[in-house]
Amino acid sequence: MKITQSYALRIVILISLMASLTVLSSKMKADTGSCGGVTITLPFTDVMASGFFCQIASAYFSGLTIGTTATTYSPVNNVTREQMAAFITRTMDQSLKRGSRRAALDQFWTPANASGIGLTTVGSIPQLVKSDGADLWVANVGGSTVSRVRASDGKLLETWTGATSAYGIVAAMGSIFVTGRMSPGSLYMIDPTQAAGAVTTLTSSLGNEPQGIAFDGSRIWTANQGGSVSIISLNPTSVTTVSTGFIGPIGILYDGANIWVTDFFESTLLKLNSDGSIAQTITVGGLPYQPVFDGMNIWVPNSNRHSVTVVRVKDAVGNPLATAFVLATLRGNGLNQPATAAFDGERILVTNYAGASVSLWKAADLTPLGSFSTGAGTQPFGACSDGLNFWLTLRSAGQLARF
């Protein structure tokens, strides 16, 4: 039988019409019910009889589930561990997206390029930066100063002097504490309620070359690249420096239960006991810098391996794990000599010192969100978040960037 072009066209039209009718029929069969006096229609055709229509509707519209197919939910099927993991991850992700300061203020964007980044000129060679909830505090190692920047508009408010080799910074107990990277090292303090002037030197007897600094609720801890960790008690000030087992500590943080330190020369992440001794050693990437804790995992930028090691330190309900472990090693996504990680409640940002860029991930499931330029030659280094914006120090430019 010879099929003419006209006949073939009729067949194509008929097939298309049948497909359209099938889709229309599926939509017409979609389940519709009333929840709280509101009529709701779901794309599924098998949930009305389950008796849980409104609960399934809530799960669907919140993003928890998308069903087993475009038109079926399969309410009586067993849930696999793989599906349960997807449910949990989506729940966490939706909570973070909708509960953040960014969401409340309708700020869902990410700067597309360097021209969208706000800049504030601070001191010479800014290192680490920390938010106190209202303002940003920047340690400027080149000028031995500390800059205070208003978060709402990026205005430079004040500058403190006398912080020789200022490097690490932490906001605690209503004060600002700053490390002085010298040998021996110094610890400075600023009272934000007072007019700017010279910092107060609390001690000049820390271990050699302190960089990172953390607070555990009662004591200050510093990571000293010269090969030690210092523990500082306040009122009165006393210092205990521990060197056993350390080669070159740089980054340090407190996760609500334990102090963690990155050892730059050993390529390790170390969990410490309350006396500064080492409780656990975890191998990460080459030359780890400044890590961040996201409530469950520690993210460690590895500058020499162009990677980030994600270490699980707490369980799903927030209890410390007896033995922490490497959850993932992330590569790509623009990583180029990564230096410092920051967390905004939803996303992880890592500065790429050599790449003049930052890399972003979703904290809930480690999904890469892309890398973004900070401008050629800017050397982004320190980073933190105030819950609304990320803030980056651009070392070569002497600027603080709002991202």
Coordinates of C-alpha atoms in Angstrom, one line a residue:
M1 CA 0.0 0.0 0.0
K2 CA 1.4 3.4 -1.0
I3 CA 1.2 6.0 1.7
T4 CA 0.8 9.5 0.3
Q5 CA 2.2 12.6 1.9
S6 CA -1.3 13.8 2.7
Y7 CA -2.2 10.5 4.4
A8 CA 1.0 10.5 6.5
L9 CA 0.2 14.0 7.7
R10 CA -3.3 12.9 8.8
I11 CA -1.7 10.1 10.8
V12 CA 0.6 12.5 12.6
I13 CA -2.3 14.9 13.4
L14 CA -4.3 11.9 14.7
I15 CA -1.5 10.7 17.0
S16 CA -1.0 14.3 18.3
L17 CA -4.7 14.6 19.0
M18 CA -4.8 11.3 20.9
A19 CA -1.8 12.4 23.0
S20 CA -3.6 15.7 23.9
L21 CA -6.7 13.8 24.8
T22 CA -4.7 11.5 27.0
V23 CA -3.1 14.4 28.9
L24 CA -6.5 16.1 29.2
S25 CA -8.1 12.9 30.5
S26 CA -5.3 12.6 33.1
K27 CA -5.9 16.2 34.2
M28 CA -9.6 15.6 34.4
K29 CA -9.0 12.6 36.6
A30 CA -6.7 14.5 39.0
D31 CA -7.9 14.3 42.6
T32 CA -9.6 17.4 44.0
G33 CA -10.5 17.9 47.6
S34 CA -11.1 20.5 50.3
C35 CA -8.4 21.4 52.9
G36 CA -9.3 24.0 55.5
G37 CA -12.1 25.2 53.4
V38 CA -9.9 25.7 50.3
T39 CA -10.4 23.6 47.2
I40 CA -7.2 22.0 46.1
T41 CA -6.4 19.9 43.0
L42 CA -3.3 17.7 42.9
P43 CA -1.8 16.2 39.7
F44 CA -2.1 12.7 41.3
T45 CA -5.1 10.4 40.5
D46 CA -4.6 7.9 43.4
V47 CA -4.7 9.8 46.7
M48 CA -8.3 10.7 47.3
A49 CA -9.2 7.2 48.5
S50 CA -6.2 7.1 50.9
G51 CA -7.8 9.3 53.5
F52 CA -4.7 11.5 53.7
F53 CA -5.5 13.9 50.8
C54 CA -4.7 17.1 52.7
Q55 CA -1.5 15.7 54.2
I56 CA -0.3 14.6 50.8
A57 CA -1.3 18.0 49.4
S58 CA 0.8 19.7 52.1
A59 CA 3.8 17.5 51.3
Y60 CA 3.5 18.2 47.5
F61 CA 3.1 22.0 47.7
S62 CA 5.9 22.3 50.3
G63 CA 8.3 20.5 47.9
L64 CA 8.7 17.4 50.0
T65 CA 7.5 15.0 47.3
I66 CA 6.9 15.1 43.6
G67 CA 5.2 11.6 43.4
T68 CA 6.3 8.4 41.8
T69 CA 5.2 9.6 38.3
A70 CA 3.7 12.7 36.9
T71 CA 0.2 11.5 37.9
T72 CA 0.6 9.0 40.7
Y73 CA 1.6 9.3 44.3
S74 CA 1.4 5.6 45.2
P75 CA 0.2 6.1 48.7
V76 CA 0.3 2.4 49.7
N77 CA 3.8 1.7 48.4
N78 CA 6.7 1.1 50.7
V79 CA 9.3 3.9 51.0
T80 CA 12.8 2.9 50.2
R81 CA 15.8 4.3 52.1
E82 CA 16.8 6.2 48.9
Q83 CA 13.4 7.9 48.8
M84 CA 13.5 8.7 52.5
A85 CA 16.8 10.4 52.0
A86 CA 15.3 12.5 49.3
F87 CA 12.4 13.4 51.5
I88 CA 14.6 14.5 54.4
T89 CA 17.0 16.5 52.1
R90 CA 14.1 18.3 50.5
T91 CA 12.5 19.1 53.9
M92 CA 15.8 20.5 55.2
D93 CA 16.4 22.5 52.0
Q94 CA 12.9 24.0 51.9
S95 CA 13.2 25.0 55.6
L96 CA 16.5 26.7 55.0
K97 CA 15.2 28.5 51.9
R98 CA 12.0 29.8 53.5
G99 CA 13.3 30.5 57.0
S100 CA 16.4 32.6 56.2
R101 CA 16.9 36.3 56.6
R102 CA 17.4 36.5 52.8
A103 CA 13.9 34.9 52.2
A104 CA 12.3 37.2 54.7
L105 CA 13.8 40.3 53.0
D106 CA 13.0 39.0 49.5
Q107 CA 16.7 38.7 48.6
F108 CA 17.0 35.5 46.6
W109 CA 19.6 36.7 44.1
T110 CA 23.3 35.9 43.8
P111 CA 25.6 38.5 42.2
A112 CA 26.1 37.4 38.6
N113 CA 29.5 39.1 38.2
A114 CA 32.0 41.4 40.0
S115 CA 30.1 44.5 39.1
G116 CA 27.2 43.4 41.4
I117 CA 29.4 43.2 44.5
G118 CA 29.4 46.1 47.0
L119 CA 32.9 47.3 48.0
T120 CA 34.2 49.1 51.1
T121 CA 37.8 50.3 51.5
V122 CA 39.2 49.1 54.8
G123 CA 42.8 48.8 55.9
S124 CA 45.9 47.4 54.2
I125 CA 45.9 43.6 53.4
P126 CA 42.7 42.6 55.2
Q127 CA 42.8 39.0 56.4
L128 CA 39.8 37.5 58.3
V129 CA 36.4 39.1 58.9
K130 CA 33.6 38.4 61.4
S131 CA 30.1 39.6 61.9
D132 CA 28.8 40.6 65.4
G133 CA 25.2 40.5 64.1
A134 CA 25.1 44.1 63.1
D135 CA 28.5 45.2 61.9
L136 CA 31.5 43.6 60.2
W137 CA 34.9 43.5 61.9
V138 CA 38.0 43.3 59.6
A139 CA 41.6 42.5 60.8
N140 CA 44.1 44.4 58.6
V141 CA 47.5 42.8 58.9
G142 CA 49.3 45.4 56.7
G143 CA 48.1 48.4 58.6
S144 CA 47.9 46.8 62.1
T145 CA 44.3 48.1 62.3
V146 CA 40.8 46.8 62.8
S147 CA 37.9 48.2 60.7
R148 CA 34.3 48.3 61.7
V149 CA 31.8 48.3 58.7
R150 CA 28.0 48.7 58.9
A151 CA 26.3 45.7 57.4
S152 CA 23.2 47.5 56.1
D153 CA 25.0 49.7 53.6
G154 CA 28.7 48.8 53.8
K155 CA 29.8 52.1 55.3
L156 CA 33.2 52.2 57.1
L157 CA 32.2 53.4 60.6
E158 CA 35.5 53.3 62.6
T159 CA 39.1 52.1 62.7
W160 CA 41.0 50.9 65.7
T161 CA 44.8 51.1 65.7
G162 CA 47.6 49.4 67.5
A163 CA 46.6 45.8 66.5
T164 CA 50.1 44.8 65.3
S165 CA 49.8 42.1 62.6
A166 CA 46.1 41.8 63.1
Y167 CA 44.9 38.5 61.5
G168 CA 42.1 36.5 63.1
I169 CA 38.9 37.9 64.7
V170 CA 36.0 36.7 66.8
A171 CA 33.0 38.4 68.4
A172 CA 32.2 37.1 71.9
M173 CA 30.8 38.4 75.2
G174 CA 30.0 41.8 73.7
S175 CA 33.6 42.3 72.7
I176 CA 35.8 41.8 69.7
F177 CA 39.0 39.7 70.0
V178 CA 41.8 39.9 67.5
T179 CA 45.0 37.8 67.1
G180 CA 48.3 39.5 66.4
R181 CA 50.4 37.2 64.1
M182 CA 53.8 37.6 65.7
S183 CA 56.3 35.5 67.6
P184 CA 55.2 35.3 70.4
G185 CA 51.6 36.1 69.4
S186 CA 49.3 38.7 70.9
L187 CA 45.6 38.9 71.7
Y188 CA 43.8 42.2 71.4
M189 CA 40.4 43.3 72.6
I190 CA 38.0 46.0 71.5
D191 CA 34.9 47.3 73.4
P192 CA 32.4 48.2 70.6
T193 CA 30.5 50.5 72.9
Q194 CA 33.5 52.9 73.2
A195 CA 34.8 55.4 70.7
A196 CA 37.5 54.1 68.3
G197 CA 41.1 54.4 69.4
A198 CA 43.9 52.0 70.2
V199 CA 43.0 48.3 70.9
T200 CA 43.6 46.8 74.3
T201 CA 46.4 44.2 74.5
L202 CA 45.3 41.4 76.7
T203 CA 48.4 39.3 76.3
S204 CA 51.6 39.1 74.3
S205 CA 52.4 35.5 75.3
L206 CA 50.5 33.4 72.9
G207 CA 52.1 30.7 70.8
N208 CA 54.0 31.8 67.7
E209 CA 52.1 33.3 64.8
P210 CA 48.4 32.9 65.9
Q211 CA 46.0 33.1 63.0
G212 CA 42.6 31.5 63.6
I213 CA 40.6 32.3 66.8
A214 CA 37.5 30.7 68.4
F215 CA 35.4 31.0 71.6
D216 CA 33.9 28.0 73.4
G217 CA 31.6 29.9 75.7
S218 CA 34.2 30.6 78.4
R219 CA 37.6 30.6 76.9
I220 CA 39.4 32.0 73.8
W221 CA 41.4 29.5 71.6
T222 CA 43.9 30.4 69.0
A223 CA 45.5 28.3 66.3
N224 CA 49.2 29.2 66.1
Q225 CA 51.0 28.4 62.8
G226 CA 54.3 28.2 64.7
G227 CA 53.1 24.8 66.0
S228 CA 50.7 25.1 68.9
V229 CA 47.3 26.0 70.3
S230 CA 46.8 28.6 73.0
I231 CA 43.9 28.6 75.5
I232 CA 43.1 31.9 77.1
S233 CA 41.0 32.4 80.2
L234 CA 39.7 35.9 80.9
N235 CA 39.2 38.0 84.0
P236 CA 42.0 37.6 84.9
T237 CA 43.9 36.7 81.7
S238 CA 45.9 33.6 81.7
V239 CA 47.4 31.6 78.8
T240 CA 48.0 27.9 78.4
T241 CA 49.9 26.9 75.2
V242 CA 49.9 23.3 74.0
S243 CA 52.3 22.1 71.3
T244 CA 52.3 18.3 71.5
G245 CA 51.0 16.8 68.3
F246 CA 50.8 20.1 66.3
I247 CA 52.9 21.2 63.4
G248 CA 51.2 24.2 61.8
P249 CA 47.7 24.9 63.1
I250 CA 45.9 27.7 61.1
G251 CA 42.1 27.4 61.2
I252 CA 40.0 26.8 64.4
L253 CA 36.3 26.6 65.2
Y254 CA 33.9 25.5 68.0
D255 CA 30.9 23.3 67.0
G256 CA 29.0 23.7 70.3
A257 CA 30.7 20.6 71.8
N258 CA 34.3 20.5 70.6
I259 CA 37.2 22.6 69.3
W260 CA 38.4 21.7 65.9
V261 CA 41.7 22.8 64.3
T262 CA 43.2 22.5 60.8
D263 CA 46.9 21.7 60.7
F264 CA 48.3 23.3 57.6
F265 CA 51.5 21.3 57.3
E266 CA 50.0 17.9 58.3
S267 CA 46.9 18.2 56.1
T268 CA 44.6 17.2 59.0
L269 CA 41.6 18.3 60.9
L270 CA 42.0 17.7 64.6
K271 CA 39.4 17.4 67.3
L272 CA 40.7 18.7 70.7
N273 CA 39.9 17.8 74.3
S274 CA 39.2 20.5 76.8
D275 CA 42.9 20.6 77.8
G276 CA 44.1 21.1 74.2
S277 CA 45.2 17.5 73.6
I278 CA 44.2 15.8 70.4
A279 CA 41.2 13.5 70.6
Q280 CA 40.9 12.6 66.9
T281 CA 42.9 13.1 63.7
I282 CA 41.1 13.2 60.3
T283 CA 43.1 13.4 57.1
V284 CA 41.8 16.1 54.7
G285 CA 43.3 17.7 51.6
G286 CA 46.6 19.5 51.1
L287 CA 47.3 22.6 53.1
P288 CA 43.9 23.2 54.8
Y289 CA 43.0 26.8 55.7
Q290 CA 40.0 28.3 57.5
P291 CA 37.0 25.9 58.0
V292 CA 33.4 26.5 58.9
F293 CA 30.7 24.5 60.7
D294 CA 27.2 24.3 59.3
G295 CA 25.5 22.7 62.3
M296 CA 26.2 19.2 61.1
N297 CA 29.4 19.2 59.0
I298 CA 32.7 21.0 59.0
W299 CA 33.8 22.3 55.5
V300 CA 37.6 22.4 55.1
P301 CA 39.1 24.3 52.1
N302 CA 42.3 22.6 50.9
S303 CA 44.4 25.2 49.2
N304 CA 46.9 22.9 47.7
R305 CA 44.5 20.3 46.3
H306 CA 41.8 22.8 45.0
S307 CA 39.2 20.9 47.0
V308 CA 36.9 21.0 50.0
T309 CA 36.6 18.2 52.5
V310 CA 33.2 17.8 54.2
V311 CA 33.5 16.1 57.6
R312 CA 30.4 14.9 59.4
V313 CA 30.8 15.6 63.1
K314 CA 27.2 15.5 64.4
D315 CA 24.2 13.2 63.9
A316 CA 20.8 14.1 62.5
V317 CA 19.6 15.4 65.9
G318 CA 22.7 17.4 66.7
N319 CA 24.5 15.0 69.0
P320 CA 28.3 14.9 68.6
L321 CA 29.5 11.7 66.8
A322 CA 31.9 9.6 68.8
T323 CA 34.0 9.3 65.7
A324 CA 33.8 12.0 63.0
F325 CA 34.3 10.9 59.4
V326 CA 34.9 12.3 55.9
L327 CA 31.5 12.6 54.2
A328 CA 32.7 13.9 50.8
T329 CA 35.6 15.6 49.0
L330 CA 34.4 18.2 46.6
R331 CA 36.3 19.3 43.5
G332 CA 35.6 21.5 40.5
N333 CA 32.9 24.2 40.9
G334 CA 35.6 26.8 40.3
L335 CA 37.9 25.8 43.2
N336 CA 41.3 27.4 42.8
Q337 CA 43.5 27.7 45.9
P338 CA 40.5 27.8 48.3
A339 CA 41.2 29.7 51.5
T340 CA 38.2 30.3 53.8
A341 CA 34.7 28.8 54.1
A342 CA 31.6 30.6 55.4
F343 CA 27.9 29.6 56.0
D344 CA 24.8 31.8 55.7
G345 CA 22.3 29.3 57.1
E346 CA 21.6 27.8 53.7
R347 CA 24.7 28.0 51.5
I348 CA 28.4 27.4 51.9
L349 CA 30.7 29.9 50.3
V350 CA 34.5 29.3 49.7
T351 CA 36.9 32.0 48.6
N352 CA 39.3 31.1 45.8
Y353 CA 42.5 33.1 46.5
A354 CA 44.2 32.4 43.2
G355 CA 41.0 32.2 41.1
A356 CA 39.7 35.6 42.1
S357 CA 36.3 34.0 42.7
V358 CA 34.0 32.3 45.2
S359 CA 32.3 28.9 45.0
L360 CA 28.9 28.1 46.4
W361 CA 27.2 24.9 47.5
K362 CA 23.9 24.0 49.1
A363 CA 24.7 22.9 52.7
A364 CA 21.8 20.5 52.9
D365 CA 22.9 18.1 50.1
L366 CA 26.3 19.4 48.8
T367 CA 24.8 20.5 45.5
P368 CA 27.2 22.9 43.7
L369 CA 25.6 26.3 42.9
G370 CA 28.4 27.6 40.7
S371 CA 31.4 29.9 41.0
F372 CA 31.4 33.7 40.7
S373 CA 34.1 36.3 39.9
T374 CA 35.2 38.9 42.5
G375 CA 37.3 40.8 39.9
A376 CA 40.6 40.1 38.4
G377 CA 43.5 40.0 40.8
T378 CA 41.4 40.8 43.9
Q379 CA 42.7 37.8 46.0
P380 CA 39.6 37.0 48.0
F381 CA 40.7 35.5 51.3
G382 CA 38.6 35.9 54.5
A383 CA 34.8 35.3 54.5
C384 CA 31.9 35.3 56.9
S385 CA 28.1 35.8 56.8
D386 CA 25.7 38.0 58.7
G387 CA 22.8 35.8 57.8
L388 CA 21.9 38.0 54.9
N389 CA 25.0 38.6 52.9
F390 CA 28.4 37.0 52.6
W391 CA 31.4 39.4 53.3
L392 CA 34.8 38.8 51.7
T393 CA 38.2 40.4 52.3
L394 CA 40.0 41.3 49.0
R395 CA 43.6 41.4 50.1
S396 CA 45.2 43.0 47.1
A397 CA 42.6 45.8 47.0
G398 CA 42.4 46.5 50.7
Q399 CA 38.6 46.2 50.5
L400 CA 35.7 44.4 52.1
A401 CA 33.2 43.0 49.5
R402 CA 29.5 42.4 50.1
F403 CA 28.4 39.3 48.1

